[in-house]
Coordinates of C-alpha atoms in Angstrom, one line a residue:
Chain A
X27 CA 248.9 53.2 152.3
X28 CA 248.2 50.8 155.6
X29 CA 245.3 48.8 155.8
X30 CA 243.4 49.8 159.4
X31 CA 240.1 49.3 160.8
X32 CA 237.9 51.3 161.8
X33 CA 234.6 51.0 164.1
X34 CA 231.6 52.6 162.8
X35 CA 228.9 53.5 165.0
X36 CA 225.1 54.0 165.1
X37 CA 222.7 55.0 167.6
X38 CA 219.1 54.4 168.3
X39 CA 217.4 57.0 170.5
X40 CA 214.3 56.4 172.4
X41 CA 212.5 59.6 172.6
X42 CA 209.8 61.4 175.1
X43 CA 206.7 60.6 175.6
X44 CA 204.6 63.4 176.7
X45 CA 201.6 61.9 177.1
X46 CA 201.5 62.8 180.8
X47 CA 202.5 66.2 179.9
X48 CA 205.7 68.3 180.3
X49 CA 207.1 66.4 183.0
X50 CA 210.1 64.5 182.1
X51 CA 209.7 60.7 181.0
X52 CA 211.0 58.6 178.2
X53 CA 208.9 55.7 175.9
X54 CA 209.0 52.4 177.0
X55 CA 208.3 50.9 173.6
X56 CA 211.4 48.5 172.5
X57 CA 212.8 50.1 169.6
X58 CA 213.9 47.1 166.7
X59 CA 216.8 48.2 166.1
X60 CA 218.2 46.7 169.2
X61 CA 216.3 43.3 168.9
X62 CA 219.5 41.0 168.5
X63 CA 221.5 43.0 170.9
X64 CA 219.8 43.2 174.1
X65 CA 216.8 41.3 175.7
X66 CA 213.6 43.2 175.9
X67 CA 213.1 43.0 179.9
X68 CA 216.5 44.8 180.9
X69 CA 216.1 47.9 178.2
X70 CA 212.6 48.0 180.1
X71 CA 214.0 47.8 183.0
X72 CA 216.5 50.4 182.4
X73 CA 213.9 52.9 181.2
X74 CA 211.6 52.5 183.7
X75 CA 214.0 53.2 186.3
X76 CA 215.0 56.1 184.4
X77 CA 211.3 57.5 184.5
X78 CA 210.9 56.9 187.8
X79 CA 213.9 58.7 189.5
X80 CA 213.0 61.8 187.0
X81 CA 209.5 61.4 188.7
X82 CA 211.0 61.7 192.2
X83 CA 213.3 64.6 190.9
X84 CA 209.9 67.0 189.5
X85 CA 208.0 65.5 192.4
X86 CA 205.5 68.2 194.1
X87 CA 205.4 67.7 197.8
X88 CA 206.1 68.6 200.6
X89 CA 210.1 68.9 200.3
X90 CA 209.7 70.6 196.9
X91 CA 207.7 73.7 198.3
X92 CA 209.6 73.9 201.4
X93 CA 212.4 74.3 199.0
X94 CA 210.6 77.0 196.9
X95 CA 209.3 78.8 199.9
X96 CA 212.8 79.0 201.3
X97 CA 214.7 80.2 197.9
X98 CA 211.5 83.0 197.7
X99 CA 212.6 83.9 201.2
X100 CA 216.0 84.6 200.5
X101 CA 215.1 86.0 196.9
X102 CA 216.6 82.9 195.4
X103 CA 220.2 83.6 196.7
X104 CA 220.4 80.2 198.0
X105 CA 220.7 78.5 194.3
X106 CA 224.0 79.8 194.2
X107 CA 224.8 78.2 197.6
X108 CA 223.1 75.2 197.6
X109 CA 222.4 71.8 195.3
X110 CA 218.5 71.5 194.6
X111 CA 217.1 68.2 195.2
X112 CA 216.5 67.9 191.1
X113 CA 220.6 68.2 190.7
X114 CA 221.1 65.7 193.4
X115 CA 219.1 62.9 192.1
X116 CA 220.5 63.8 188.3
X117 CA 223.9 63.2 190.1
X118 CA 222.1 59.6 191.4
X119 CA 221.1 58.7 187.9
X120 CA 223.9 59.5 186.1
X121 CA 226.1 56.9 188.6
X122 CA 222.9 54.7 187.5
X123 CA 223.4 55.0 184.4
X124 CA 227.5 54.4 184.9
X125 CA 226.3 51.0 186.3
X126 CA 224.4 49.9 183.7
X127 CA 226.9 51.1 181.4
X128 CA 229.3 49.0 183.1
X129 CA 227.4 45.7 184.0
X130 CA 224.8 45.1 181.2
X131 CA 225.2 47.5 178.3
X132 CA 229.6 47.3 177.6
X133 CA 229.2 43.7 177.4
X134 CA 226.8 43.9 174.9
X135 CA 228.7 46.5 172.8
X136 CA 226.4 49.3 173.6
X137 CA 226.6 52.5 175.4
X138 CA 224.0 54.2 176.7
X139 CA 224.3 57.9 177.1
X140 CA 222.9 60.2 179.5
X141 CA 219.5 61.8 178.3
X142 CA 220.9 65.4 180.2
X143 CA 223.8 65.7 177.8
X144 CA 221.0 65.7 175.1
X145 CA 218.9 68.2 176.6
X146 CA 216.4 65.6 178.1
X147 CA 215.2 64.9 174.4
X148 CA 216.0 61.5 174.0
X149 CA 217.7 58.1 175.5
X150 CA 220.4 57.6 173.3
X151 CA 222.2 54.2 172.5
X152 CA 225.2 53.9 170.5
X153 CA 226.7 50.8 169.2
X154 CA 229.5 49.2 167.6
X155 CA 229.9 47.6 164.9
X156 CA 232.9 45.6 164.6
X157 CA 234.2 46.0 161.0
X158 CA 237.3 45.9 159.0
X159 CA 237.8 48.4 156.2
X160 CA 240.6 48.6 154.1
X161 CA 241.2 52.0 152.6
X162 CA 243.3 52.8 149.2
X163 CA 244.2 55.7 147.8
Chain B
X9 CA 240.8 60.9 148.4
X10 CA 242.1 63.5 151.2
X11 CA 243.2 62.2 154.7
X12 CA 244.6 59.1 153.4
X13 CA 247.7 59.1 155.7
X14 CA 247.1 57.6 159.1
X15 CA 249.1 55.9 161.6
X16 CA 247.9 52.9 163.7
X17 CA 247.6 53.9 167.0
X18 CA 249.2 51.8 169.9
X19 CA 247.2 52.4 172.8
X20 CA 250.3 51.7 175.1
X21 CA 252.0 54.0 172.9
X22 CA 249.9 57.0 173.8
X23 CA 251.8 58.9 175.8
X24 CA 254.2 60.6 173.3
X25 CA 255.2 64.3 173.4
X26 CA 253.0 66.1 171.1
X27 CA 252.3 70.1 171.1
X28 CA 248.9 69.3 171.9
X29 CA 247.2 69.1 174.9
X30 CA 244.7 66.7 175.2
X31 CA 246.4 63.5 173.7
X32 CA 244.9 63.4 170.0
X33 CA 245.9 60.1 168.0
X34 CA 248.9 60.8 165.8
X35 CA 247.2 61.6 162.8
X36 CA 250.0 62.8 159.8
X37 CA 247.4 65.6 159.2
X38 CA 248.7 68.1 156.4
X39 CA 246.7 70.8 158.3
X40 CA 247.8 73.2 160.8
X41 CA 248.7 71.1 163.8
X42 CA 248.8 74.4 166.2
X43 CA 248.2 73.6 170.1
X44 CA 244.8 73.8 170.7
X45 CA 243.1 74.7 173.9
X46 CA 240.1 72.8 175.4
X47 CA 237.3 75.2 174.2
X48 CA 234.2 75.6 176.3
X49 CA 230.6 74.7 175.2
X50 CA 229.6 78.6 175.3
X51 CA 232.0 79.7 172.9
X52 CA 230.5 78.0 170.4
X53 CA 226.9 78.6 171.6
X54 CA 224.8 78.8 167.8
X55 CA 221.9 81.4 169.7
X56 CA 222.2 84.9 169.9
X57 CA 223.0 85.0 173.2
X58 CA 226.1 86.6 174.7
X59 CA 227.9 85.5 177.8
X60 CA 230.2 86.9 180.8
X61 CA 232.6 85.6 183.3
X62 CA 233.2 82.9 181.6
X63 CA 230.0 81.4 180.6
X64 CA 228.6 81.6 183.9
X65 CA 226.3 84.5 183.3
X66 CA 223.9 84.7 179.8
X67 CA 221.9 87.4 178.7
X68 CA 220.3 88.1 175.0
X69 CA 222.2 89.5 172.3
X70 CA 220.2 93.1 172.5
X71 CA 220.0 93.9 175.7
X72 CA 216.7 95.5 175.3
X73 CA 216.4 98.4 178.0
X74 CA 217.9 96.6 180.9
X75 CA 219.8 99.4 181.7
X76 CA 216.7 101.5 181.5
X77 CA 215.3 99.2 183.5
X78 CA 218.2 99.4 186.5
X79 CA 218.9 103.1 186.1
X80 CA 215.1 104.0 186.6
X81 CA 215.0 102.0 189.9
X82 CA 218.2 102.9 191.6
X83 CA 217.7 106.5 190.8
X84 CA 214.4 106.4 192.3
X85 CA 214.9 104.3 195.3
X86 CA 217.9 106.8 195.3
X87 CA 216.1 109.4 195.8
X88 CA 213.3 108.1 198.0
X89 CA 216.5 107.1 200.4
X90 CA 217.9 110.3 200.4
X91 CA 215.4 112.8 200.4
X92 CA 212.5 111.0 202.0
X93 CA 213.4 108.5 204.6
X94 CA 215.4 110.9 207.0
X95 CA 212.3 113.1 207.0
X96 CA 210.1 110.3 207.8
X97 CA 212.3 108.8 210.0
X98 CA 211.9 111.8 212.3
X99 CA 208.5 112.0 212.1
X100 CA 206.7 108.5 211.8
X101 CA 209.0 105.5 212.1
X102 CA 212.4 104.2 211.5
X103 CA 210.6 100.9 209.8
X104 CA 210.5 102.9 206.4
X105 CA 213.6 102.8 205.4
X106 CA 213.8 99.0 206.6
X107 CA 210.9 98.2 204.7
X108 CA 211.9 100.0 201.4
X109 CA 215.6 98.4 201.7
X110 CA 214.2 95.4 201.4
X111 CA 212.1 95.7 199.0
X112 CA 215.1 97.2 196.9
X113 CA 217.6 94.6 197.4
X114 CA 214.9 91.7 196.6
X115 CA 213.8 93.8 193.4
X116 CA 217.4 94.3 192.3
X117 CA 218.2 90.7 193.0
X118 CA 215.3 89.5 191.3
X119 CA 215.9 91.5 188.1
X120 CA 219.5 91.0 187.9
X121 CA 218.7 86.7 188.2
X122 CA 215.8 87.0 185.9
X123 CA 218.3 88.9 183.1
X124 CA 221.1 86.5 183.9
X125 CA 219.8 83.4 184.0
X126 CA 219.2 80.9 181.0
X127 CA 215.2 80.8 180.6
X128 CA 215.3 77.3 179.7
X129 CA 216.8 77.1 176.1
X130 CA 217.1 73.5 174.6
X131 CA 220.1 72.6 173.3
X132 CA 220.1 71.9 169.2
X133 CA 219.5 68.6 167.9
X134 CA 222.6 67.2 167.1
X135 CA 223.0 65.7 163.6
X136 CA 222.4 62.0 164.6
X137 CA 219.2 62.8 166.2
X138 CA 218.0 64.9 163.5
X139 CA 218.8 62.4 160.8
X140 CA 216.8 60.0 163.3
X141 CA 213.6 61.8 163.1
X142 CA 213.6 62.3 159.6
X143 CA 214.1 58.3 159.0
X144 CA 211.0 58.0 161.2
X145 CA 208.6 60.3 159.6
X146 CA 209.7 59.3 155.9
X147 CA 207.4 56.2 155.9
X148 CA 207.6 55.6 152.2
X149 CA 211.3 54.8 152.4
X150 CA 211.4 57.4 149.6
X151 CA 214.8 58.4 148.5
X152 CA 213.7 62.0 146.7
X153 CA 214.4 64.3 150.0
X154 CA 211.1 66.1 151.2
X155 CA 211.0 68.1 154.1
X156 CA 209.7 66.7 156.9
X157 CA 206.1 67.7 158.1
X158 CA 205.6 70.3 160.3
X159 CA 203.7 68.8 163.0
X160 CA 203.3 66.2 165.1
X161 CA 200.3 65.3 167.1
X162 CA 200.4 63.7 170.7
X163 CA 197.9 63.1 173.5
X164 CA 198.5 65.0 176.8
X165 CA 196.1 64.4 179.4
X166 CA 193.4 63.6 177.3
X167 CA 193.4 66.9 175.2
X168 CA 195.4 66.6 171.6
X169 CA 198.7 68.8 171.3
X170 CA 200.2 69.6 168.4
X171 CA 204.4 69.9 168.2
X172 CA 205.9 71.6 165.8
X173 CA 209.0 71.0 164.2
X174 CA 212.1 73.5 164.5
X175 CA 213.7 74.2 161.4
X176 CA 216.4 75.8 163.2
X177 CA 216.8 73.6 166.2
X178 CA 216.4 70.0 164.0
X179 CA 213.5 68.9 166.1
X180 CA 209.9 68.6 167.4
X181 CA 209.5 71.3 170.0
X182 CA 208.2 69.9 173.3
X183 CA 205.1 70.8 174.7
X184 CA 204.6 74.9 175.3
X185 CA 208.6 75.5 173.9
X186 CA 208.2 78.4 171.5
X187 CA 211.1 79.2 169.5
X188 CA 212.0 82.6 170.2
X189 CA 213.4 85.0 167.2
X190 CA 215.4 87.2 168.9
X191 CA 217.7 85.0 170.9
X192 CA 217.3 82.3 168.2
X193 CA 216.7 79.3 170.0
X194 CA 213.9 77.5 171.7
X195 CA 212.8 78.0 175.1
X196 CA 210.6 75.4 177.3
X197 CA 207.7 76.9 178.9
X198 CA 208.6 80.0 176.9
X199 CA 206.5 82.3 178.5
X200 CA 207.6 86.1 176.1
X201 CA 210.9 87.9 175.4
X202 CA 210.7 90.3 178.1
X203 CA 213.0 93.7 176.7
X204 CA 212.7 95.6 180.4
X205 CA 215.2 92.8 181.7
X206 CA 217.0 92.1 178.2
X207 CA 216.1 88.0 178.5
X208 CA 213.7 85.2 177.4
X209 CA 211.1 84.5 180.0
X210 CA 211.0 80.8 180.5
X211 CA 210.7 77.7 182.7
X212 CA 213.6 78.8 184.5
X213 CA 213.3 82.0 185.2
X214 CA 209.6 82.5 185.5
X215 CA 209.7 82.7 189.2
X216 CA 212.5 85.2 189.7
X217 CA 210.2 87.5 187.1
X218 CA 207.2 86.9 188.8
X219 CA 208.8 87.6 192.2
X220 CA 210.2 90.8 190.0
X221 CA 207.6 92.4 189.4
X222 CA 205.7 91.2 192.3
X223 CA 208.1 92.9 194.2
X224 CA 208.3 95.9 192.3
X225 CA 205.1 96.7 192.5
X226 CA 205.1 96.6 196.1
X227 CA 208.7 98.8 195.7
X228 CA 206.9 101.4 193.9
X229 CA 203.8 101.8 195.7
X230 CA 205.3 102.4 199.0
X231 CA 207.6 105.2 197.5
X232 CA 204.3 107.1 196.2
X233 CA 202.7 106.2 199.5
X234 CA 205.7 108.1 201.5
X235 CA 206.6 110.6 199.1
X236 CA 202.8 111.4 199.5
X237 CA 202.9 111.6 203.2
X238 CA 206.2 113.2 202.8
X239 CA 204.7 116.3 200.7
X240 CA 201.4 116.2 202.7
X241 CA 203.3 116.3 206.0
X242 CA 205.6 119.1 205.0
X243 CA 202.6 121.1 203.5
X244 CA 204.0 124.5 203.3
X245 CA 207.2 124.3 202.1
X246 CA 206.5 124.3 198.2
X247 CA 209.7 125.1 196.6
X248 CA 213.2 124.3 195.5
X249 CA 215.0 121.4 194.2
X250 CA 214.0 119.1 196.7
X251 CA 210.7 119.6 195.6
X252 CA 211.4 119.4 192.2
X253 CA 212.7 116.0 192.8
X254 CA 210.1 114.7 195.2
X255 CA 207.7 115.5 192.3
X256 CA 209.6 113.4 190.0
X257 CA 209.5 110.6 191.9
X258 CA 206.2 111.4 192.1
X259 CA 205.5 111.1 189.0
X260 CA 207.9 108.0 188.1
X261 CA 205.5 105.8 190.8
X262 CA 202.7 106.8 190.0
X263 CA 203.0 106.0 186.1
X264 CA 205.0 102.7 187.4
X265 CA 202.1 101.7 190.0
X266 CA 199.6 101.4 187.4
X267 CA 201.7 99.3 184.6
X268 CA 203.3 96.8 186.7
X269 CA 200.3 96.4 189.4
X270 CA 198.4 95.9 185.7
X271 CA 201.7 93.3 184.7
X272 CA 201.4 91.7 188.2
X273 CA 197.7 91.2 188.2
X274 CA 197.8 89.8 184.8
X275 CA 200.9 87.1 185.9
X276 CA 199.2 86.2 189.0
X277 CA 196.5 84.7 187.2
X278 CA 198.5 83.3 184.4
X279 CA 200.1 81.6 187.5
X280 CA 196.7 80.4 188.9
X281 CA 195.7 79.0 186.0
X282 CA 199.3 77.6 184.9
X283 CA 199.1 79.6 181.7
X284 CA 201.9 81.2 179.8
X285 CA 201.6 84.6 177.7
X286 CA 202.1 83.0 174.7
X287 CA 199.6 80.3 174.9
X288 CA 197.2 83.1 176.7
X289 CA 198.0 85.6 173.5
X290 CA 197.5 82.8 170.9
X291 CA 194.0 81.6 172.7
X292 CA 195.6 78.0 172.7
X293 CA 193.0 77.0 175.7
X294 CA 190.1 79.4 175.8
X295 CA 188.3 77.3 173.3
X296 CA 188.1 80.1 170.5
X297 CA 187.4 77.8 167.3
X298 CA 184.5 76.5 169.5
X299 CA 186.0 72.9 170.3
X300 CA 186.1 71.9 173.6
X301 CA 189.4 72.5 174.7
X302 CA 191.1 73.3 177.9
X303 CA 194.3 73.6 179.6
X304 CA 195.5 69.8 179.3
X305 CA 198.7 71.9 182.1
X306 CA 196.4 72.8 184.6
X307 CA 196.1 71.1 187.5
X308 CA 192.3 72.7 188.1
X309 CA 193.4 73.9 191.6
X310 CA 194.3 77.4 191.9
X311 CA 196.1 76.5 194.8
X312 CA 198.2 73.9 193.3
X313 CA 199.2 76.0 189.9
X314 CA 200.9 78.5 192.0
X315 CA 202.5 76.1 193.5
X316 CA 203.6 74.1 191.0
X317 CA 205.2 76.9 188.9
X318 CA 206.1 78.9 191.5
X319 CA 208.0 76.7 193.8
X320 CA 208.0 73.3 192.3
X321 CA 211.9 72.0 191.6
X322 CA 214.3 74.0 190.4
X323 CA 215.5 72.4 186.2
X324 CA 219.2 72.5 185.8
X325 CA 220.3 74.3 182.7
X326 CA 220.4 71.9 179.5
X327 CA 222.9 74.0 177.9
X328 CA 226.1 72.9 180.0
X329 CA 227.8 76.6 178.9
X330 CA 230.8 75.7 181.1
X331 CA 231.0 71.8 179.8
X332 CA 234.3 71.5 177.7
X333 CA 233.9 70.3 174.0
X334 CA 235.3 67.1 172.9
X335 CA 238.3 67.4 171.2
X336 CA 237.5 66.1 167.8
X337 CA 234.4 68.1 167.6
X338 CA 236.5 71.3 168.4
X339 CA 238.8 70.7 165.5
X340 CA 236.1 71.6 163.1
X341 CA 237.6 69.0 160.4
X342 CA 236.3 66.4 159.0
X343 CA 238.6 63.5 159.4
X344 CA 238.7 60.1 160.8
X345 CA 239.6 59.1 164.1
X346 CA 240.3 55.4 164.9
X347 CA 238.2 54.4 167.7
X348 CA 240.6 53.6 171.3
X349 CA 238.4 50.6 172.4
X350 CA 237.4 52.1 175.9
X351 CA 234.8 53.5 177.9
X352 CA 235.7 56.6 175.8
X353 CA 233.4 55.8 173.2
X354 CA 231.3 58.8 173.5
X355 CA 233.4 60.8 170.9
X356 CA 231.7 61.0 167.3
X357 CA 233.5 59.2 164.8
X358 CA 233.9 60.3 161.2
X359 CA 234.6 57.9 158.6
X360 CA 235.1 59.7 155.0
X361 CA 233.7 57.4 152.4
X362 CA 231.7 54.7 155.0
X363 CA 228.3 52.9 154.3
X364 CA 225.3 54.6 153.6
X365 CA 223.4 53.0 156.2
X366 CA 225.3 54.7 159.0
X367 CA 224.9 58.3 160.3
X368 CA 227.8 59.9 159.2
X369 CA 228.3 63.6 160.9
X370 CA 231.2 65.6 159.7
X371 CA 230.3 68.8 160.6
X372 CA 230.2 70.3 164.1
X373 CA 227.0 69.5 166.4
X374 CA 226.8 72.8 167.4
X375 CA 227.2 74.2 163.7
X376 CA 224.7 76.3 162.3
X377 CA 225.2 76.2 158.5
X378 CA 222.0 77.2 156.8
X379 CA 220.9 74.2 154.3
X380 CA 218.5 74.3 151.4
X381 CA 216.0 73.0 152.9
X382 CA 215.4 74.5 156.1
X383 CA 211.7 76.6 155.7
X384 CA 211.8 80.1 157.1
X385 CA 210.3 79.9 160.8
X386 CA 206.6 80.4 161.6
X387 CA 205.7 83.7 160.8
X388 CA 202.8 84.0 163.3
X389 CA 205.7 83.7 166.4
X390 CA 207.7 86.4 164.4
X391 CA 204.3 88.7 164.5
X392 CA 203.4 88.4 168.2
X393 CA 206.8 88.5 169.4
X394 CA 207.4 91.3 166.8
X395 CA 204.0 92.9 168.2
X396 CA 205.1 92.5 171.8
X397 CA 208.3 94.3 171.0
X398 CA 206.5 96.9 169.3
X399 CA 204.1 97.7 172.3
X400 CA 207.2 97.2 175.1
X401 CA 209.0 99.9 173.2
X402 CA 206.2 102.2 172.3
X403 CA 205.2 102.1 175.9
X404 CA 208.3 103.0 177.2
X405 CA 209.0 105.6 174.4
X406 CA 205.6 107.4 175.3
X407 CA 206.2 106.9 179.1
X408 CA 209.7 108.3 178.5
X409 CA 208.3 111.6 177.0
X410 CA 205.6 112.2 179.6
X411 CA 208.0 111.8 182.4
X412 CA 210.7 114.0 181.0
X413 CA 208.2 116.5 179.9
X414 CA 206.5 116.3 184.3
X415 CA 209.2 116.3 185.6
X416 CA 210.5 119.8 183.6
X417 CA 207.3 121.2 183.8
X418 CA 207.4 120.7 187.8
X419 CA 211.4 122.1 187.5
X420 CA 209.8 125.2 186.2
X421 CA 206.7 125.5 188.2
X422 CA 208.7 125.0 191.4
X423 CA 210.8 128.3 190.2
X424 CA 207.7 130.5 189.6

């Protein structure tokens, strides 16, 4: 029997707000939980960035039609071949969300986690809690 | 208390030889310590889905008539090949067989990315996120477990959306997701469960269905238009097996042209008014209960609809088949890891015997065990999708039987 201890974790998860519809975008309201560990204006700041490079990935212009024309054209052979713009700028926010990780959320003992690893339902944020258990038996 | 024998771990220490592969803490486990190796998401997929080469391709657990499906188009377009086109070729134009080998390859194509592609499904809730939810909806701070309410109401575009919650999947559904019975998960912009190509029809696949059927169509009706000029041009020569066969196509088109020009027609202006078959089915917009309700998706432009589902961007898959699992969550134990204090902090941690104000998950995320709580699904999905079924297969039960019983009764006239 050693004494050891052990981190436990939480996590807070901001969730979707679909008040624009289907298209992909996360609630900006601050949840409580996270009051005492992180200011209000960079968790904004975050999110909002979030939203708006999931705005430029389901963006319907000009680039997206060519795009859909093209893969029509060639009976949609050319997924296989080639990255769609909506997996390039996931690859942009996940080194986003690597820098925030590494500059404002670490040293705050948080970790924020990539909304596609949770099927685009929710923002997660997990924390530590530094604790010390001692465990008999 | 079980588990009670652990080691502290010395992260400099870590690289000692142990039979395992990814380098688990040293736990003195008294289970089986057998070599483990690094399991892929889709092997422990919780639908009823199956998968091939790997995880890369995913169809539904029945299959429906897929092969139906395939075998009735390659025989025909067989046929047409070699019966028809060298006649034509001779006398009208060598563009026939150009035009009908396109067609082919784009319908096969189609078909074959419409069956093999994931429509869309959403990944389960894990455990954290479902205890989450049902913290926020359990206002009174009650401790006496209820279920958590059904539905949820939101405001999209000025129209009020109700989202229901899966039992199955441990969360509110987005908007137009339907959870879909016989694949057992739910499907964004799940459009029906399409048993000709053996798959969900969702947000994903939507297009290469559309462009399916679409295409087929046109497949079909320029075989009856050239086995018709084929027959007309030959004129006399009424007999034999080639005949025989020529009828059959005949007879294959014909029924086809109807049913999927019918299909086509009916998803072109589900795609002009960015509507899906099960909102159309259930009436969600047409403003049946007399409120004034319409498609909060639409974007009131004909124009733009089609665009927008037909060649706005392409979703990636949420399911990550190919992603590996995490080690501890493939052990399928519960037991206590001591956390390495890195950026590795993604791993789940469980603690046996922790506070109670901390979400404690000791079973698998992608485990499935059926708890006492969990209501039986909405019956009304079960019924249309059940209903749906029921017409796909009567359809192509009675369609069966008519062709067969053609295309002998031709075999036999042809011999008179």
């Amino acid at each position: 029997v050693r004494p050891r201890s052990a981190s436990l974790v939480t996590k807070v998860f901001i969730q979707r707000d679909y008040s624009e519809g289907t298209v992909c975008r996360f609630q900006t309201k601050f949840p409580p939980e996270l009051d005492s560990r992180i200011e209000r204006a960079l968790l904004d700041q975050t999110v909002k960035t979030l939203n708006s490079y999931y705005v430029e990935a389901e963006k319907i212009g000009g680039q997206s039609y060519l795009e859909g024309c093209l893969a029509c054209a060639t009976a949609y052979i050319i997924f296989l071949c080639m990255e769609t713009r909506y997996e390039k700028v996931l690859r942009k926010i996940s080194s986003y969300i690597q820098e925030q990780n590494e500059k404002i959320y670490a040293p705050r003992g948080l970790l924020l986690t990539d909304p596609i690893e949770r099927g685009m339902r929710v923002v997660s944020f997990t924390h530590l809690l530094p604790l010390s258990l001692s465990v008999q038996g | 208390m079980k588990n009670c024998e652990y080691q502290q771990i010395d992260p400099q220490a870590l690289p000692t030889p142990t039979p395992t592969p990814p380098p688990h803490h040293g736990n003195d486990r008294d289970e089986k310590e057998q070599p483990r190796r690094p399991r892929r998401k889709w092997e422990v997929f919780p639908g009823k889905n199956r998968f091939f080469c790997q995880g890369r391709i995913i169809v539904a657990r029945q299959s429906g008539v897929l092969p139906l499906t395939l075998g009735l188009i390659l025989v025909t377009s067989g046929l047409f090949f070699i019966f028809d086109c060298p006649f034509l070729v001779r006398h009208l134009t060598s563009c026939i067989p150009v035009v009908g080998g396109v067609l082919f390859i784009f319908v096969v194509i189609t078909l074959l990315q419409t069956s093999f592609t994931d429509p869309g499904i959403l990944p389960r809730a894990t455990p954290d996120e479902a205890a989450d939810i049902e913290k926020q909806i359990d206002n009174t701070g009650n401790t006496s477990y209820r279920p958590p309410p059904r539905t949820k109401e939101v405001l999209i575009n000025q129209q009020v959306v109700k989202l229901k919650y899966c039992f199955t999947c441990k969360m509110f559904r987005p908007p137009r997701t339907s959870h879909c019975s016989l694949c057992d998960n739910c499907v964004e912009r799940f459009d029906h469960h399409c048993p000709w190509v053996g798959n969900c029809v969702g947000k994903r696949n939507y297009r290469f269905f559309y462009t399916f059927i679409v295409s087929l169509s046109f497949l079909t009706a320029f075989i009856f238009g050239c086995v018709t000029t084929h027959l007309a041009l030959r004129a006399q020569g009424g007999k034999g097996l080639v005949f025989a066969l020529q009828e059959m196509e005949l007879v294959i088109c014909f029924f086809s042209v109807w049913s999927i020009l019918g299909l086509s027609g009916f998803h072109t202006y589900l795609v002009a008014s960015n509507l899906t078959t099960n909102e159309d089915i259930k009436g969600s917009w047409s403003g049946k209960s007399g409120e004034d309700v319409t498609n909060p998706y639409s974007h009131r432009n004909i124009f733009v609809n089609c665009c927008s589902v037909l060649c706005g961007p392409m979703p990636p898959s949420l399911i990550d088949r190919r992603g590996f699992l995490p080690t501890d969550e493939s052990a399928q134990t519960g037991s206590a890891d001591i956390e390495v204090p890195a950026l590795a902090a993604k791993s789940e941690i469980n603690v046996v015997g922790g506070s109670s104000q901390l979400t404690i998950g000791l079973q698998e995320p992608f485990s499935h065990a059926p708890t006492p709580s969990q209501l039986p699904p909405n019956l009304f999905l079960n019924l249309t999708e059940a209903l749906l079924l029921a017409v796909a297969l009567t359809q192509s039960a009675a369609w069966l039987t008519v062709m067969s019983w053609f295309s002998f009764s031709c075999l036999m006239l042809s011999h008179i």
